[in-house]
Short mmCIF file of C-alpha atoms and ligand atoms in Angstrom, two decimals:
data_model
loop_
_atom_site.label_atom_id
_atom_site.label_comp_id
_atom_site.label_asym_id
_atom_site.label_seq_id
_atom_site.Cartn_x
_atom_site.Cartn_y
_atom_site.Cartn_z
CA UNK A 10 -5.56 -17.27 24.51
CA UNK A 11 -8.10 -14.40 22.07
CA UNK A 12 -7.55 -13.40 19.29
CA UNK A 13 -9.24 -10.70 17.67
CA UNK A 14 -9.68 -9.70 13.08
CA UNK A 15 -10.37 -5.90 12.88
CA UNK A 16 -10.86 -5.37 9.98
CA UNK A 17 -12.49 -1.43 8.63
CA UNK A 18 -12.90 -3.10 5.13
CA UNK A 19 -12.55 -7.11 5.67
CA UNK A 20 -10.85 -10.27 4.31
CA UNK A 21 -12.44 -12.53 2.17
CA UNK A 22 -14.50 -14.78 3.45
CA UNK A 23 -12.60 -17.56 2.40
CA UNK A 24 -9.43 -15.94 4.15
CA UNK A 25 -11.03 -15.51 7.68
CA UNK A 26 -12.13 -19.48 7.21
CA UNK A 27 -8.54 -20.62 7.12
CA UNK A 28 -7.69 -17.96 9.92
CA UNK A 29 -10.01 -19.67 12.51
CA UNK A 30 -8.52 -22.80 11.34
CA UNK A 31 -4.86 -21.64 11.53
CA UNK A 32 -5.89 -19.57 15.42
CA UNK A 33 -7.71 -22.59 16.38
CA UNK A 34 -6.07 -25.40 15.90
CA UNK A 35 -3.44 -23.20 17.68
CA UNK A 36 -6.71 -24.03 21.15
CA UNK A 37 -7.21 -19.95 20.62
CA UNK A 38 -10.13 -18.37 20.02
CA UNK A 39 -10.88 -16.69 16.94
CA UNK A 40 -12.97 -13.22 17.34
CA UNK A 41 -14.21 -10.75 14.76
CA UNK A 42 -15.04 -6.68 14.10
CA UNK A 43 -15.67 -6.34 10.55
CA UNK A 44 -17.20 -2.64 8.62
CA UNK A 45 -17.48 -0.82 11.93
CA UNK A 46 -17.97 3.00 11.62
CA UNK A 47 -16.59 4.48 15.54
CA UNK A 48 -13.95 3.32 16.88
CA UNK A 49 -15.77 2.56 20.10
CA UNK A 50 -16.65 -0.50 18.37
CA UNK A 51 -13.12 -1.15 17.66
CA UNK A 52 -11.95 -0.49 21.39
CA UNK A 53 -15.03 -2.02 22.83
CA UNK A 54 -13.79 -4.88 21.65
CA UNK A 55 -10.12 -4.63 22.01
CA UNK A 56 -10.87 -4.48 26.25
CA UNK A 57 -10.77 -6.73 28.43
CA UNK A 58 -9.06 -9.97 27.30
CA UNK A 59 -7.84 -9.91 23.17
CA UNK A 60 -4.00 -11.10 23.49
CA UNK A 61 -3.49 -10.29 20.18
CA UNK A 62 -4.70 -8.05 17.45
CA UNK A 63 -5.19 -8.04 13.66
CA UNK A 64 -6.09 -4.57 11.56
CA UNK A 65 -5.57 -3.74 8.82
CA UNK A 66 -5.34 -0.10 7.71
CA UNK A 67 -6.68 0.04 11.53
CA UNK A 68 -5.79 2.44 13.18
CA UNK A 69 -4.04 1.79 16.06
CA UNK A 70 -2.90 4.27 18.10
CA UNK A 71 -2.16 4.74 22.60
CA UNK A 72 -6.06 5.14 23.17
CA UNK A 73 -6.14 1.56 21.46
CA UNK A 74 -3.46 -0.03 24.29
CA UNK A 75 -4.59 1.23 26.94
CA UNK A 76 -8.08 -0.13 26.26
CA UNK A 77 -6.22 -3.46 25.89
CA UNK A 78 -4.46 -3.98 28.89
CA UNK A 79 -4.00 -8.09 27.49
CA UNK A 80 -2.40 -7.03 24.35
CA UNK A 81 0.58 -8.02 23.20
CA UNK A 82 1.09 -8.53 19.94
CA UNK A 83 -0.98 -6.13 16.87
CA UNK A 84 -0.51 -7.67 13.36
CA UNK A 85 -0.79 -5.24 10.56
CA UNK A 86 -1.99 -8.07 7.78
CA UNK A 87 0.19 -6.07 5.47
CA UNK A 88 2.93 -4.09 4.39
CA UNK A 89 2.50 -0.33 5.13
CA UNK A 90 2.40 -0.14 8.68
CA UNK A 91 1.66 3.57 9.25
CA UNK A 92 -1.25 3.50 10.87
CA UNK A 93 -0.39 2.36 13.85
CA UNK A 94 1.35 3.66 16.58
CA UNK A 95 4.71 2.17 16.73
CA UNK A 96 5.89 4.56 19.84
CA UNK A 97 3.05 4.03 21.64
CA UNK A 98 3.01 0.59 21.16
CA UNK A 99 7.31 -0.29 22.44
CA UNK A 100 5.11 2.36 25.53
CA UNK A 101 2.70 -0.21 26.28
CA UNK A 102 4.68 -3.22 24.94
CA UNK A 103 2.89 -4.85 23.00
CA UNK A 104 5.13 -6.64 19.41
CA UNK A 105 3.78 -4.71 16.02
CA UNK A 106 4.92 -7.31 13.47
CA UNK A 107 3.05 -6.84 9.47
CA UNK A 108 3.84 -9.57 6.61
CA UNK A 109 5.42 -8.03 3.91
CA UNK A 110 5.47 -10.07 0.39
CA UNK A 111 1.72 -10.97 1.18
CA UNK A 112 0.22 -8.94 -1.07
CA UNK A 113 2.41 -7.80 -3.26
CA UNK A 114 1.67 -9.28 -6.21
CA UNK A 115 -1.92 -8.14 -6.30
CA UNK A 116 -0.92 -3.76 -5.33
CA UNK A 117 1.07 -5.11 -8.04
CA UNK A 118 -1.34 -6.21 -10.72
CA UNK A 119 -3.24 -3.41 -10.11
CA UNK A 120 -0.40 -0.70 -11.40
CA UNK A 121 -0.75 -2.32 -14.30
CA UNK A 122 -5.34 -2.56 -14.29
CA UNK A 123 -4.68 1.25 -13.41
CA UNK A 124 -1.88 1.96 -16.06
CA UNK A 125 -4.41 0.17 -19.18
CA UNK A 126 -6.80 1.77 -17.91
CA UNK A 127 -4.82 5.35 -17.92
CA UNK A 128 -3.71 4.64 -21.03
CA UNK A 129 -6.47 4.65 -22.50
CA UNK A 130 -8.41 7.11 -21.62
CA UNK A 131 -11.51 5.02 -19.51
CA UNK A 132 -12.07 3.06 -21.88
CA UNK A 133 -14.60 6.42 -23.11
CA UNK A 134 -14.04 5.27 -26.52
CA UNK A 135 -10.77 7.22 -28.29
CA UNK A 136 -7.12 5.99 -28.85
CA UNK A 137 -4.92 5.74 -26.16
CA UNK A 138 -1.04 4.92 -26.32
CA UNK A 139 0.12 0.93 -25.76
CA UNK A 140 2.89 0.61 -22.42
CA UNK A 141 4.95 -2.12 -24.59
CA UNK A 142 8.03 -0.05 -25.05
CA UNK A 143 7.54 2.58 -22.98
CA UNK A 144 9.53 3.77 -19.94
CA UNK A 145 8.69 3.06 -16.57
CA UNK A 146 9.98 4.43 -13.17
CA UNK A 147 9.18 1.69 -10.60
CA UNK A 148 10.03 4.42 -6.96
CA UNK A 149 10.80 2.09 -4.15
CA UNK A 150 11.99 -1.78 -5.23
CA UNK A 151 10.15 -3.30 -2.19
CA UNK A 152 8.21 -6.72 -3.20
CA UNK A 153 5.19 -3.88 -4.95
CA UNK A 154 8.33 -2.91 -7.36
CA UNK A 155 10.11 -6.08 -7.39
CA UNK A 156 6.50 -7.87 -9.17
CA UNK A 157 5.91 -4.39 -11.08
CA UNK A 158 8.61 -5.13 -12.09
CA UNK A 159 8.22 -8.68 -13.53
CA UNK A 160 4.35 -8.26 -15.20
CA UNK A 161 6.42 -5.27 -16.41
CA UNK A 162 8.76 -7.51 -18.93
CA UNK A 163 4.95 -9.11 -20.17
CA UNK A 164 4.33 -5.71 -21.37
CA UNK A 165 7.86 -5.68 -22.79
CA UNK A 166 8.36 -1.48 -20.58
CA UNK A 167 11.88 -0.39 -20.56
CA UNK A 168 12.37 -0.51 -16.44
CA UNK A 169 13.36 1.52 -14.04
CA UNK A 170 13.67 1.76 -10.75
CA UNK A 171 15.22 3.86 -7.67
CA UNK A 172 16.02 2.93 -4.24
CA UNK A 173 18.39 3.65 -1.78
CA UNK A 174 18.03 0.39 0.14
CA UNK A 175 18.55 -1.81 -2.73
CA UNK A 176 21.31 -2.40 -4.20
CA UNK A 177 22.18 -2.21 -7.72
CA UNK A 178 23.06 -6.42 -8.55
CA UNK A 179 19.29 -6.93 -7.01
CA UNK A 180 18.05 -4.18 -9.79
CA UNK A 181 19.44 -6.11 -12.51
CA UNK A 182 19.28 -9.34 -12.36
CA UNK A 183 15.88 -7.99 -12.43
CA UNK A 184 16.43 -6.64 -15.93
CA UNK A 185 15.75 -3.16 -14.84
CA UNK A 186 18.04 -0.10 -14.66
CA UNK A 187 19.35 1.28 -11.58
CA UNK A 188 18.47 4.79 -11.74
CA UNK A 189 20.09 6.97 -8.44
CA UNK A 190 18.34 10.24 -7.99
CA UNK A 191 14.77 11.05 -8.08
CA UNK A 192 14.22 13.84 -10.19
CA UNK A 193 16.24 11.37 -13.11
CA UNK A 194 13.55 8.94 -12.09
CA UNK A 195 11.13 11.37 -12.84
CA UNK A 196 11.74 13.33 -16.17
CA UNK A 197 12.72 9.89 -17.05
CA UNK A 198 10.11 8.37 -17.64
CA UNK A 199 6.60 7.81 -19.68
CA UNK A 200 5.17 6.73 -16.11
CA UNK A 201 6.09 6.39 -13.22
CA UNK A 202 4.80 4.38 -9.98
CA UNK A 203 5.06 4.59 -6.63
CA UNK A 204 5.80 2.46 -3.84
CA UNK A 205 7.21 4.49 -0.52
CA UNK A 206 6.29 3.63 2.29
CA UNK A 207 4.92 6.94 4.23
CA UNK A 208 6.70 8.08 6.49
CA UNK A 209 8.15 11.44 8.47
CA UNK A 210 11.12 11.71 4.96
CA UNK A 211 8.45 10.25 2.80
CA UNK A 212 5.08 12.23 3.21
CA UNK A 213 4.41 15.01 0.80
CA UNK A 214 7.79 14.28 -1.13
CA UNK A 215 6.23 13.78 -4.27
CA UNK A 216 5.29 17.83 -5.92
CA UNK A 217 5.51 20.02 -8.84
CA UNK A 218 9.04 19.89 -9.13
CA UNK A 219 9.31 15.90 -9.37
CA UNK A 220 6.00 15.94 -11.75
CA UNK A 221 6.58 18.87 -13.79
CA UNK A 222 9.38 16.50 -15.57
CA UNK A 223 7.96 14.29 -15.87
CA UNK A 224 7.55 12.96 -20.02
CA UNK A 225 5.35 14.42 -22.70
CA UNK A 226 2.18 11.72 -22.09
CA UNK A 227 3.23 11.07 -18.49
CA UNK A 228 1.24 8.68 -15.98
CA UNK A 229 1.52 9.15 -12.51
CA UNK A 230 -0.05 5.35 -10.62
CA UNK A 231 0.20 5.78 -6.58
CA UNK A 232 -0.56 2.43 -5.37
CA UNK A 233 1.07 3.60 -1.61
CA UNK A 234 -0.46 6.25 0.07
CA UNK A 235 -1.72 9.54 -0.98
CA UNK A 236 0.66 11.37 2.14
CA UNK A 237 3.49 10.61 -0.14
CA UNK A 238 1.89 13.65 -2.81
CA UNK A 239 2.40 16.62 -1.87
CA UNK A 240 -1.21 17.91 -3.66
CA UNK A 241 -0.51 21.38 -4.29
CA UNK A 242 2.35 20.62 -6.40
CA UNK A 243 1.03 17.82 -7.98
CA UNK A 244 -2.45 19.99 -8.62
CA UNK A 245 0.64 22.22 -9.90
CA UNK A 246 1.20 20.25 -12.37
CA UNK A 247 -1.16 19.11 -13.91
CA UNK A 248 -2.60 22.07 -14.16
CA UNK A 249 -0.14 24.15 -16.26
CA UNK A 250 0.51 19.46 -18.59
CA UNK A 251 -1.95 18.76 -20.14
CA UNK A 252 -0.35 15.77 -20.78
CA UNK A 253 -0.02 14.84 -17.92
CA UNK A 254 -2.34 12.28 -15.71
CA UNK A 255 -2.39 11.24 -12.66
CA UNK A 256 -3.89 7.81 -10.89
CA UNK A 257 -3.95 6.17 -7.05
CA UNK A 258 -5.73 3.94 -5.39
CA UNK A 259 -6.26 5.65 -2.38
CA UNK A 260 -7.77 8.92 -3.74
CA UNK A 261 -6.41 12.20 -2.74
CA UNK A 262 -7.84 14.36 0.76
CA UNK A 263 -8.66 16.77 -2.78
CA UNK A 264 -10.03 14.77 -4.63
CA UNK A 265 -13.36 15.99 -5.86
CA UNK A 266 -10.90 19.35 -6.75
CA UNK A 267 -8.96 17.02 -8.51
CA UNK A 268 -11.49 15.36 -10.51
CA UNK A 269 -13.81 18.36 -11.15
CA UNK A 270 -10.51 20.16 -12.43
CA UNK A 271 -9.31 17.39 -14.53
CA UNK A 272 -11.54 15.30 -15.98
CA UNK A 273 -10.20 12.58 -17.96
CA UNK A 274 -7.36 12.93 -16.44
CA UNK A 275 -7.44 11.76 -13.31
CA UNK A 276 -8.47 8.92 -11.46
CA UNK A 277 -9.11 7.36 -7.54
CA UNK A 278 -10.69 4.06 -6.23
CA UNK A 279 -12.77 4.52 -3.41
CA UNK A 280 -11.74 2.53 -0.65
CA UNK A 281 -7.55 0.76 -1.31
CA UNK A 282 -8.22 -1.68 -3.54
CA UNK A 283 -4.58 -2.71 -3.76
CA UNK A 284 -4.39 -5.82 -2.20
CA UNK A 285 -8.37 -6.56 -2.37
CA UNK A 286 -8.24 -9.83 -4.18
CA UNK A 287 -9.81 -13.14 -1.97
CA UNK A 288 -5.27 -14.46 -2.16
CA UNK A 289 -3.68 -11.49 -1.30
CA UNK A 290 -6.57 -12.35 1.35
CA UNK A 291 -5.54 -15.97 2.45
CA UNK A 292 -2.41 -15.11 2.22
CA UNK A 293 -1.52 -11.48 4.52
CA UNK A 294 -4.49 -13.58 6.73
CA UNK A 295 -3.16 -16.36 7.11
CA UNK A 296 1.04 -14.85 8.17
CA UNK A 297 -0.89 -12.51 10.40
CA UNK A 298 -2.55 -14.62 11.79
CA UNK A 299 0.18 -18.08 12.76
CA UNK A 300 2.34 -15.45 13.29
CA UNK A 301 0.19 -13.55 16.09
CA UNK A 302 0.24 -17.39 17.35
CA UNK A 303 4.02 -17.44 17.68
CA UNK A 304 3.98 -14.99 19.17
CA UNK A 305 2.42 -16.09 21.65
CA UNK A 306 3.48 -19.45 21.85
CA UNK A 307 6.61 -19.26 21.87
CA UNK A 308 8.21 -15.81 21.07
CA UNK A 309 8.74 -15.84 18.09
CA UNK A 310 9.11 -11.73 17.15
CA UNK A 311 11.01 -12.03 13.59
CA UNK A 312 8.56 -9.44 10.97
CA UNK A 313 8.90 -7.29 14.75
CA UNK A 314 8.39 -3.88 13.28
CA UNK A 315 8.61 -1.89 16.27
CA UNK A 316 11.20 -1.12 19.34
CA UNK A 317 11.85 -3.28 22.04
C1 LIG B 8 -0.49 -2.40 2.59
O1 LIG B 8 0.10 -1.55 3.49
O2 LIG B 8 -0.47 -3.53 2.74
C2 LIG B 8 -1.20 -2.03 1.78
O3 LIG B 8 -2.30 -0.75 1.60
C3 LIG B 8 -2.85 -3.03 2.11
O4 LIG B 8 -3.93 -2.38 2.64
P1 LIG B 8 -4.97 -2.93 3.28
O5 LIG B 8 -4.81 -3.65 3.97
O6 LIG B 8 -5.82 -2.12 3.92
O7 LIG B 8 -5.91 -2.83 1.89
#
């Protein structure tokens, strides 16, 4: 059994050590491809003898599957799997799994790093504002959203959340007020934090109509995916409302234009940083290694996200 870890953005070395241990203790071989700069390197690495592939935001499509005749499973060490072509995987008889929850605290902590940074005017010496007592709207109450709510309690924020797939009870138990439409979420919260996946439904779904209704001094934080934003609409809202701010992990396609037009009001991480902690790398990386081994040895397919 050969398991390839292929990550353009590497895991922390301590996570790789842990993954190696799990893989080798199961009698399998680990191969490592990090910081690759061309697609060909990935295609060459999966070729011939790789049974399982562990990735992060790395793009895996029909071409990758075709280059990997023995591939049986792709584990996305992380939550979002919009980087994997699920239909192509199903067609190739490959299981795709993610590792839900393993990096969610890391992403949630970054939300507050960004929130304080923006509320304090990027630490530029001018007077900012405090999170305490402010309203926070969480868009999607999955694993990350729930961690955001937990941390927000420490800041004494008033938290509400929108999630059509989550029962109100779950939110109420977490001290969060359920909101049932997206318009209300944006219109009533000083800070909105986005945690929806990038899907056909959500792509480009957050734009002018929502952002322009945010309360005075509104701050939009996106640690989900850049694709969920309608950049044209967001730009229009920021143009019209000089009080609004936007912080994102990771940069929009038109980042340079945003930065030029709205200095001090927008901030983007240069690379996706949400899950980039030793802890998240260890949690997600080791879970991915275990899931790959379990699948190859027992067929365990609990975290499968594609159709059979
Ligand atoms: C995820 O979906 O798990 C996060 O966006 C983290 O992505 P990354 O592993 O590429 O940092």
